[in-house]
PDB file of C-alpha atoms in Angstrom:
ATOM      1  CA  UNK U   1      -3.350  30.048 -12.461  1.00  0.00           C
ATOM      2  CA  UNK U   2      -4.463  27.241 -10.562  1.00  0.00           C
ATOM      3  CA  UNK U   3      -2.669  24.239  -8.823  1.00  0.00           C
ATOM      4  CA  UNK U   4      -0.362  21.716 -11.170  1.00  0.00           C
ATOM      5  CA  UNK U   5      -0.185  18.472 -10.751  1.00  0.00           C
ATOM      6  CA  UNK U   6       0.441  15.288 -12.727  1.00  0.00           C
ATOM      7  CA  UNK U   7      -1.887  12.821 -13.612  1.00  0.00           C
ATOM      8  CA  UNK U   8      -0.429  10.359 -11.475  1.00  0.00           C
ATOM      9  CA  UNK U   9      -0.701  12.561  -8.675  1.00  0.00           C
ATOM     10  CA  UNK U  10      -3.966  13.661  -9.558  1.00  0.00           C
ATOM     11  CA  UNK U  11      -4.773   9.839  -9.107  1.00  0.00           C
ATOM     12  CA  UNK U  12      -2.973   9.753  -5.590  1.00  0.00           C
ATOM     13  CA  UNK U  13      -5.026  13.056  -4.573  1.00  0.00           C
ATOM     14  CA  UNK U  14      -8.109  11.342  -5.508  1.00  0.00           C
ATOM     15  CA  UNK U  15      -7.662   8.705  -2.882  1.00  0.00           C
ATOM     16  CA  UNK U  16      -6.968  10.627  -0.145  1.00  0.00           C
ATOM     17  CA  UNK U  17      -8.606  10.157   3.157  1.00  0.00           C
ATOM     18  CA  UNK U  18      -8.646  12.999   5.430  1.00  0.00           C
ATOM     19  CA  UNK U  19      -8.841  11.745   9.618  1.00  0.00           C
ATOM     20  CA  UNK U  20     -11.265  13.439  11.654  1.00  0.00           C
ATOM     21  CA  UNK U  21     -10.527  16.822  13.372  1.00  0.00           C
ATOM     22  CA  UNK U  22     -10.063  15.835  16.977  1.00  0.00           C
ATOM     23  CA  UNK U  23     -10.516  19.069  17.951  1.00  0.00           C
ATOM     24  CA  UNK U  24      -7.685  19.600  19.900  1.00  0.00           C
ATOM     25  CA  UNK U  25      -6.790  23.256  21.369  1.00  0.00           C
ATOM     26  CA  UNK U  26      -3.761  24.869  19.519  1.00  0.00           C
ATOM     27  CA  UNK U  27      -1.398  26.330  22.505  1.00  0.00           C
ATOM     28  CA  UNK U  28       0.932  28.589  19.878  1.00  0.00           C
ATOM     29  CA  UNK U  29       4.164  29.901  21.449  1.00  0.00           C
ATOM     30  CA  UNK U  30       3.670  28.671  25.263  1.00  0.00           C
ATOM     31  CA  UNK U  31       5.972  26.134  26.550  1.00  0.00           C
ATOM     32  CA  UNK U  32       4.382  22.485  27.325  1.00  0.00           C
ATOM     33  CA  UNK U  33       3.049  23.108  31.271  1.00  0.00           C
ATOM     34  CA  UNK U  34       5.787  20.845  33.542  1.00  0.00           C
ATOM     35  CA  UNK U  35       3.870  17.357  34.303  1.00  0.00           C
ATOM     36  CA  UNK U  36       1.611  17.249  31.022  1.00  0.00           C
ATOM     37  CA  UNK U  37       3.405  14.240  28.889  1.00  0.00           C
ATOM     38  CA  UNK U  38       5.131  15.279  25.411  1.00  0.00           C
ATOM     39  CA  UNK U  39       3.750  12.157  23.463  1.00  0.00           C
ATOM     40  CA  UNK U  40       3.891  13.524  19.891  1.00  0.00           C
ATOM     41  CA  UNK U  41       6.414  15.757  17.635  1.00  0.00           C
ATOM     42  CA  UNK U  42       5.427  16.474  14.341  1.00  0.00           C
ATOM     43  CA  UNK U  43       6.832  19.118  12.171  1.00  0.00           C
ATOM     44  CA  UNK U  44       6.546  21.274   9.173  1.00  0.00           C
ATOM     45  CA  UNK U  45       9.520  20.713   7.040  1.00  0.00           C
ATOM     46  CA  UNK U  46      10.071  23.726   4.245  1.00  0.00           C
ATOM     47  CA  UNK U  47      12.022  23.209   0.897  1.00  0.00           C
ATOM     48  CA  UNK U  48      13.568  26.793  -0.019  1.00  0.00           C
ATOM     49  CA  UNK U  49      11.011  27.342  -2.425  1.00  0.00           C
ATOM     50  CA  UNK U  50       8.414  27.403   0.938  1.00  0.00           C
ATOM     51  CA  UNK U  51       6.554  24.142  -0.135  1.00  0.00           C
ATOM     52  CA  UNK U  52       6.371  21.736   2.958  1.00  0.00           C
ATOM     53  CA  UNK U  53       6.994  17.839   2.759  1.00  0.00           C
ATOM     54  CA  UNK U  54       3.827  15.736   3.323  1.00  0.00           C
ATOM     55  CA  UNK U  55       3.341  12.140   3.253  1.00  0.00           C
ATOM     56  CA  UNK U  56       0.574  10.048   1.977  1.00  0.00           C
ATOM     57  CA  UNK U  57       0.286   6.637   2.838  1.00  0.00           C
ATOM     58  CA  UNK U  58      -0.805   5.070  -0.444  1.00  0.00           C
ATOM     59  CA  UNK U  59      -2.549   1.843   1.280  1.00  0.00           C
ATOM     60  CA  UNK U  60      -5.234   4.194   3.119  1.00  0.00           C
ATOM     61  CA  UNK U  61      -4.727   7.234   1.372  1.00  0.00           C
ATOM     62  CA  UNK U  62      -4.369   9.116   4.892  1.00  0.00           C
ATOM     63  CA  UNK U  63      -2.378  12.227   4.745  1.00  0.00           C
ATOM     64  CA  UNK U  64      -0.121  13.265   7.254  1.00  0.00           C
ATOM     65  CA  UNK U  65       3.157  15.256   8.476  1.00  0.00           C
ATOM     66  CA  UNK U  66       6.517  13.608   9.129  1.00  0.00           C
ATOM     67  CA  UNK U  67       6.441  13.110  12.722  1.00  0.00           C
ATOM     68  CA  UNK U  68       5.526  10.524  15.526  1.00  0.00           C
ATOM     69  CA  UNK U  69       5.791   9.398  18.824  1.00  0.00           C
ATOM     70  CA  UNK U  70       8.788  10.469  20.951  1.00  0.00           C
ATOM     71  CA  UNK U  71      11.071   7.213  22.461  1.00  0.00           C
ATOM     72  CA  UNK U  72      13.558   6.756  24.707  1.00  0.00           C
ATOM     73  CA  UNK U  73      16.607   7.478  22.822  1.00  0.00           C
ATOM     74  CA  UNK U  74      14.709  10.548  22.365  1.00  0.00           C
ATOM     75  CA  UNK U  75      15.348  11.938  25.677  1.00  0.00           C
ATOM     76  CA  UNK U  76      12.288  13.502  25.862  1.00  0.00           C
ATOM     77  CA  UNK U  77      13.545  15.914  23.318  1.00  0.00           C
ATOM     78  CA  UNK U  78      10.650  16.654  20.311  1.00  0.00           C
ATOM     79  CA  UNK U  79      13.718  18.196  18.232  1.00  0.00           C
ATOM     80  CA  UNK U  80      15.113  14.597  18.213  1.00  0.00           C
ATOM     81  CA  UNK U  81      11.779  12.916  17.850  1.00  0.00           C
ATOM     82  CA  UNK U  82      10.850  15.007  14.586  1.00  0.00           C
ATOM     83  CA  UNK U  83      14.389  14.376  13.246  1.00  0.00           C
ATOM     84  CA  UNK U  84      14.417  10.521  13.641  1.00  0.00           C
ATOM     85  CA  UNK U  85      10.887   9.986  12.643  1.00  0.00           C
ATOM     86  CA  UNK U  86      11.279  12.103   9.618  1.00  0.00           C
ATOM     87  CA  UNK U  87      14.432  10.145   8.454  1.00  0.00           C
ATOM     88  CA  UNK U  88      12.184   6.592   9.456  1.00  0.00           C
ATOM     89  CA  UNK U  89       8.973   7.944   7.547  1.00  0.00           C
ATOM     90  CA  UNK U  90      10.246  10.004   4.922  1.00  0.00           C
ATOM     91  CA  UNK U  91      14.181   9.835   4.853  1.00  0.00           C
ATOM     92  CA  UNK U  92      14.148  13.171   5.313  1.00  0.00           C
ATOM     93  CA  UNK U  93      17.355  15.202   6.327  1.00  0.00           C
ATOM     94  CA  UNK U  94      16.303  18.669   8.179  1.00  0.00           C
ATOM     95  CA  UNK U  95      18.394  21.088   9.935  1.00  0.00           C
ATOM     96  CA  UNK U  96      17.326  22.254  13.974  1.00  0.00           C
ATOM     97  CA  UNK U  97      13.977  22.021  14.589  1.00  0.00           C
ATOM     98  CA  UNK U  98      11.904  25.117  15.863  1.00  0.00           C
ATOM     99  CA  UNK U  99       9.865  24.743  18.705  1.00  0.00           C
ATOM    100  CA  UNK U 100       5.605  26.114  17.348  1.00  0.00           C
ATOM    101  CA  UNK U 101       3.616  25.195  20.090  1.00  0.00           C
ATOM    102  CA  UNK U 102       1.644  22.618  20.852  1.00  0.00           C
ATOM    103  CA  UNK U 103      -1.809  20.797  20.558  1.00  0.00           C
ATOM    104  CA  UNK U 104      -3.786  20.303  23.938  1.00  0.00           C
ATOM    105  CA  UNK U 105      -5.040  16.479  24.176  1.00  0.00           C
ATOM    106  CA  UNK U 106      -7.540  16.369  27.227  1.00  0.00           C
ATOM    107  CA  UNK U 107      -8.252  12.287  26.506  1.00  0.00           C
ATOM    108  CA  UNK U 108      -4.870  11.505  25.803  1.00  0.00           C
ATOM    109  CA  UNK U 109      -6.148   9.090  22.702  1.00  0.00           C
ATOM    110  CA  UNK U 110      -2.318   8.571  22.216  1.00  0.00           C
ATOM    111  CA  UNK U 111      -1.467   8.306  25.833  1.00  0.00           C
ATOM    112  CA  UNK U 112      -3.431   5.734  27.471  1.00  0.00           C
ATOM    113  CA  UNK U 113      -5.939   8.001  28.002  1.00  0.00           C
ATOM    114  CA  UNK U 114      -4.084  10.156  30.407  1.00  0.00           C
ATOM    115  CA  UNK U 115      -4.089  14.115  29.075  1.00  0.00           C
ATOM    116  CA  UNK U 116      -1.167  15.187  26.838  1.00  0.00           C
ATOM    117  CA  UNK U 117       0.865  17.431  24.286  1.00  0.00           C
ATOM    118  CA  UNK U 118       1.440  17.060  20.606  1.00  0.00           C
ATOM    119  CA  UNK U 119       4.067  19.047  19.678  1.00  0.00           C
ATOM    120  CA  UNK U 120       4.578  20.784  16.395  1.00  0.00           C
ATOM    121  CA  UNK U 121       7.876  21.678  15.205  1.00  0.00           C
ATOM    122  CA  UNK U 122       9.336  23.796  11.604  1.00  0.00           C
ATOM    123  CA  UNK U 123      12.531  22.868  10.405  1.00  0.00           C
ATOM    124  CA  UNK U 124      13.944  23.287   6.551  1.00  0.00           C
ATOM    125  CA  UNK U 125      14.069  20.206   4.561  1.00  0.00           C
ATOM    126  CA  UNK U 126      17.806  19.922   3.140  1.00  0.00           C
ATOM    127  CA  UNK U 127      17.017  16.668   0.964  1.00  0.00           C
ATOM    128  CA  UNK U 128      15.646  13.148   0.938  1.00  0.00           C
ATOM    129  CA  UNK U 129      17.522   9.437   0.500  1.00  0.00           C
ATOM    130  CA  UNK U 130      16.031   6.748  -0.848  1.00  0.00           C
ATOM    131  CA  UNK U 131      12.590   6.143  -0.200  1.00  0.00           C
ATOM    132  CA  UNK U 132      12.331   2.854   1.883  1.00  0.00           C
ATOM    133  CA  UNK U 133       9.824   1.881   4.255  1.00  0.00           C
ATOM    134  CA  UNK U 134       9.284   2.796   7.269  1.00  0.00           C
ATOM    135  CA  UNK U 135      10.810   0.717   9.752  1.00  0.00           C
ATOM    136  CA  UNK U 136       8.461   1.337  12.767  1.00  0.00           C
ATOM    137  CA  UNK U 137       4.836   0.411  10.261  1.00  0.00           C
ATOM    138  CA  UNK U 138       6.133  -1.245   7.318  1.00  0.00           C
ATOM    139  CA  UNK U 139       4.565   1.407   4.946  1.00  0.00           C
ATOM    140  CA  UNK U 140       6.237   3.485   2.165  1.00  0.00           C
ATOM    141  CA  UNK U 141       4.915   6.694   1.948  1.00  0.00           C
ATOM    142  CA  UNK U 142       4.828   8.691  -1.143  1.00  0.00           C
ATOM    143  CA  UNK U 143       6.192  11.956  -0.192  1.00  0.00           C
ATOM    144  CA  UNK U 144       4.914  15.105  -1.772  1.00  0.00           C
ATOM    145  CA  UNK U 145       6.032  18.995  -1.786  1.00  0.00           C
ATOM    146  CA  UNK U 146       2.925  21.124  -1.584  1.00  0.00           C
ATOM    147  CA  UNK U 147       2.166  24.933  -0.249  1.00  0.00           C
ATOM    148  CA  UNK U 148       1.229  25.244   3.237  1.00  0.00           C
ATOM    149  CA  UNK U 149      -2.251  25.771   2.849  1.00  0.00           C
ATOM    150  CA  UNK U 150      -2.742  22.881   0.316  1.00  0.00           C
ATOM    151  CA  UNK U 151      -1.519  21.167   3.098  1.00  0.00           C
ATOM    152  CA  UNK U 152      -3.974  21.973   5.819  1.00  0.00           C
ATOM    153  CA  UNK U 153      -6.684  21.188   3.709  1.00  0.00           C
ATOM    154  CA  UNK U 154      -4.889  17.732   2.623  1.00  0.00           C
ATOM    155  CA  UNK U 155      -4.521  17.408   6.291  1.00  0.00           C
ATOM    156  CA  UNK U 156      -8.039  17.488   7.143  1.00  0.00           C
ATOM    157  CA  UNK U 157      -7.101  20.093  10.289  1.00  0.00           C
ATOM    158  CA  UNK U 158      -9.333  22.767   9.643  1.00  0.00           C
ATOM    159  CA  UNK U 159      -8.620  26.493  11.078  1.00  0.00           C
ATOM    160  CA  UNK U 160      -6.497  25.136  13.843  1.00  0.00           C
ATOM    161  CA  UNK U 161      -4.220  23.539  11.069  1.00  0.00           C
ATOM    162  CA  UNK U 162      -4.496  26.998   9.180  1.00  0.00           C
ATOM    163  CA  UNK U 163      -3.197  28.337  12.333  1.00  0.00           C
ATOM    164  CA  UNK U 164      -0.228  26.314  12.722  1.00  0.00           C
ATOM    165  CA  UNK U 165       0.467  26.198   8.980  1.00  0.00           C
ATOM    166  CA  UNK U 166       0.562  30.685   9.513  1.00  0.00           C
ATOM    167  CA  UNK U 167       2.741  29.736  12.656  1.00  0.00           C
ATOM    168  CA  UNK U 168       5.644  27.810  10.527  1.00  0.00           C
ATOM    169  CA  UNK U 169       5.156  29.791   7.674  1.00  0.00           C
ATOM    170  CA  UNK U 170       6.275  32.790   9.675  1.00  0.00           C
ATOM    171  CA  UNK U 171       9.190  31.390  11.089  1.00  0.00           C
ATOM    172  CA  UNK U 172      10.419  29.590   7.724  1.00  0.00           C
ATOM    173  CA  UNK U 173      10.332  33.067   6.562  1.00  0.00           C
ATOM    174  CA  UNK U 174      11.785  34.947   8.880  1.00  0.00           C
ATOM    175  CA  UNK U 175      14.916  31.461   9.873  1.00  0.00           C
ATOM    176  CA  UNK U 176      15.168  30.152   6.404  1.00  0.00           C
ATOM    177  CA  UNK U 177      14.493  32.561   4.002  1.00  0.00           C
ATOM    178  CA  UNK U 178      11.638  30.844   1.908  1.00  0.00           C
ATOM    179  CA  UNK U 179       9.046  32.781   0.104  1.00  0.00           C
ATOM    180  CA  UNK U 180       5.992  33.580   2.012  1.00  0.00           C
ATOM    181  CA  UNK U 181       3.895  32.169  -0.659  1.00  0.00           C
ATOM    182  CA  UNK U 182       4.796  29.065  -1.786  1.00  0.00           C
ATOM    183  CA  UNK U 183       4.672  27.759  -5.624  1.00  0.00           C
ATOM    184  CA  UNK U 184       1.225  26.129  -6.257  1.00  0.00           C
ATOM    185  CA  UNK U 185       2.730  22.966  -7.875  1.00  0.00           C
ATOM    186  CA  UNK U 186       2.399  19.629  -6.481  1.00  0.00           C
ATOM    187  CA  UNK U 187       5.542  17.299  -6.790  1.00  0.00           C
ATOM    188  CA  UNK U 188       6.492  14.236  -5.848  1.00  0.00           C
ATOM    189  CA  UNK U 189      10.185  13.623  -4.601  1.00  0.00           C
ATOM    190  CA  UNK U 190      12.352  10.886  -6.451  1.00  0.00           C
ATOM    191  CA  UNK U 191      12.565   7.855  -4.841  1.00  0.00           C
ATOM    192  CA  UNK U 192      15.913   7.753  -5.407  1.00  0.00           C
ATOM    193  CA  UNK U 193      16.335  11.105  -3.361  1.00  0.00           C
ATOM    194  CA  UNK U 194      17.184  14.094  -3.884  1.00  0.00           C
ATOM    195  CA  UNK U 195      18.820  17.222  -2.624  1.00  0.00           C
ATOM    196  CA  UNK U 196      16.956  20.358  -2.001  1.00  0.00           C
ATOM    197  CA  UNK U 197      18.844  23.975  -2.281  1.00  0.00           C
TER     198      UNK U 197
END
């Protein structure tokens, strides 16, 4: 059986735009060294049926995680980070985040060029609200429940997003419960929002 989708997301699939693979080392398990900056937190949020959330911006097409920069009322704290940019992106609602690893940026491309780490985070995905756009960019993502693998490739990250995509699957399975393979079927959340159980 292969992957389901509807037309209309067969139409938003066709658009997508995957960003380069920067390459970046994947540090899995060890703790962010003290003095490298923590300048991203993204995350891999499950549904209990083990499908992850993933937003596509339907302007560019580009495909990404829920997750950003961290901030000040952050406290330097990527649990916070993932859980407010999630709710500003996606209007997601998670439960505690669960610390992966995290992604070794030599330039510092995000960081004014100064060397730091982009966290990655698992957390399960209770529900969305409304969709509404995001107040940091303006844009509305379409938001999309597909298996972690579909993901990666969506993602454009290659065997080092295969890696972390093994990473959170584990620990969905082993915190949350979810199945360790996720359904094939692509869906799109309401934009009303929705509860997931």
């Amino acid at each position: 059986m292969g992957i389901e989708f509807s037309p209309e997301i067969s139409d938003l699939l066709g658009r997508v735009r995957r960003r380069p693979n920067a390459g970046w080392p994947w540090r899995p398990g060890e703790a962010v060294p003290a003095g490298l900056t923590v300048k991203q937190s993204w995350g891999w949020l499950f549904a209990p049926d083990g499908r992850v959330l993933t937003l596509v911006n339907p302007r560019d097409g580009v495909v990404s995680l829920p997750g950003g920069s961290l901030e000040p009322e952050d406290a330097g704290d990527p649990g916070s980070a993932l859980a407010r940019e999630a709710g500003e992106e996606a209007q997601a609602v998670i439960g505690p985040a669960v610390y992966l690893g995290y992604l070794y940026d030599r330039v510092g491309s995000a960081n004014g060029g100064h060397e730091c780490a982009r966290v990655r985070m698992a957390a399960a995905l209770h529900g969305v609200g409304p969709s509404v756009p995001d107040p940091a960019s303006g844009r509305h993502y379409r938001r999309l429940l597909v298996a972690p693998g579909l993901a990666v490739e969506l993602l454009g990250w290659g065997p080092t997003g295969l890696r972390q995509a093994r990473a959170a699957v584990g620990t969905a399975v082993a915190r949350w419960g979810v199945p360790a393979l996720a359904l094939e079927t692509i869906e799109e959340l309401p934009r009303g929002g929705c509860a997931l159980r």
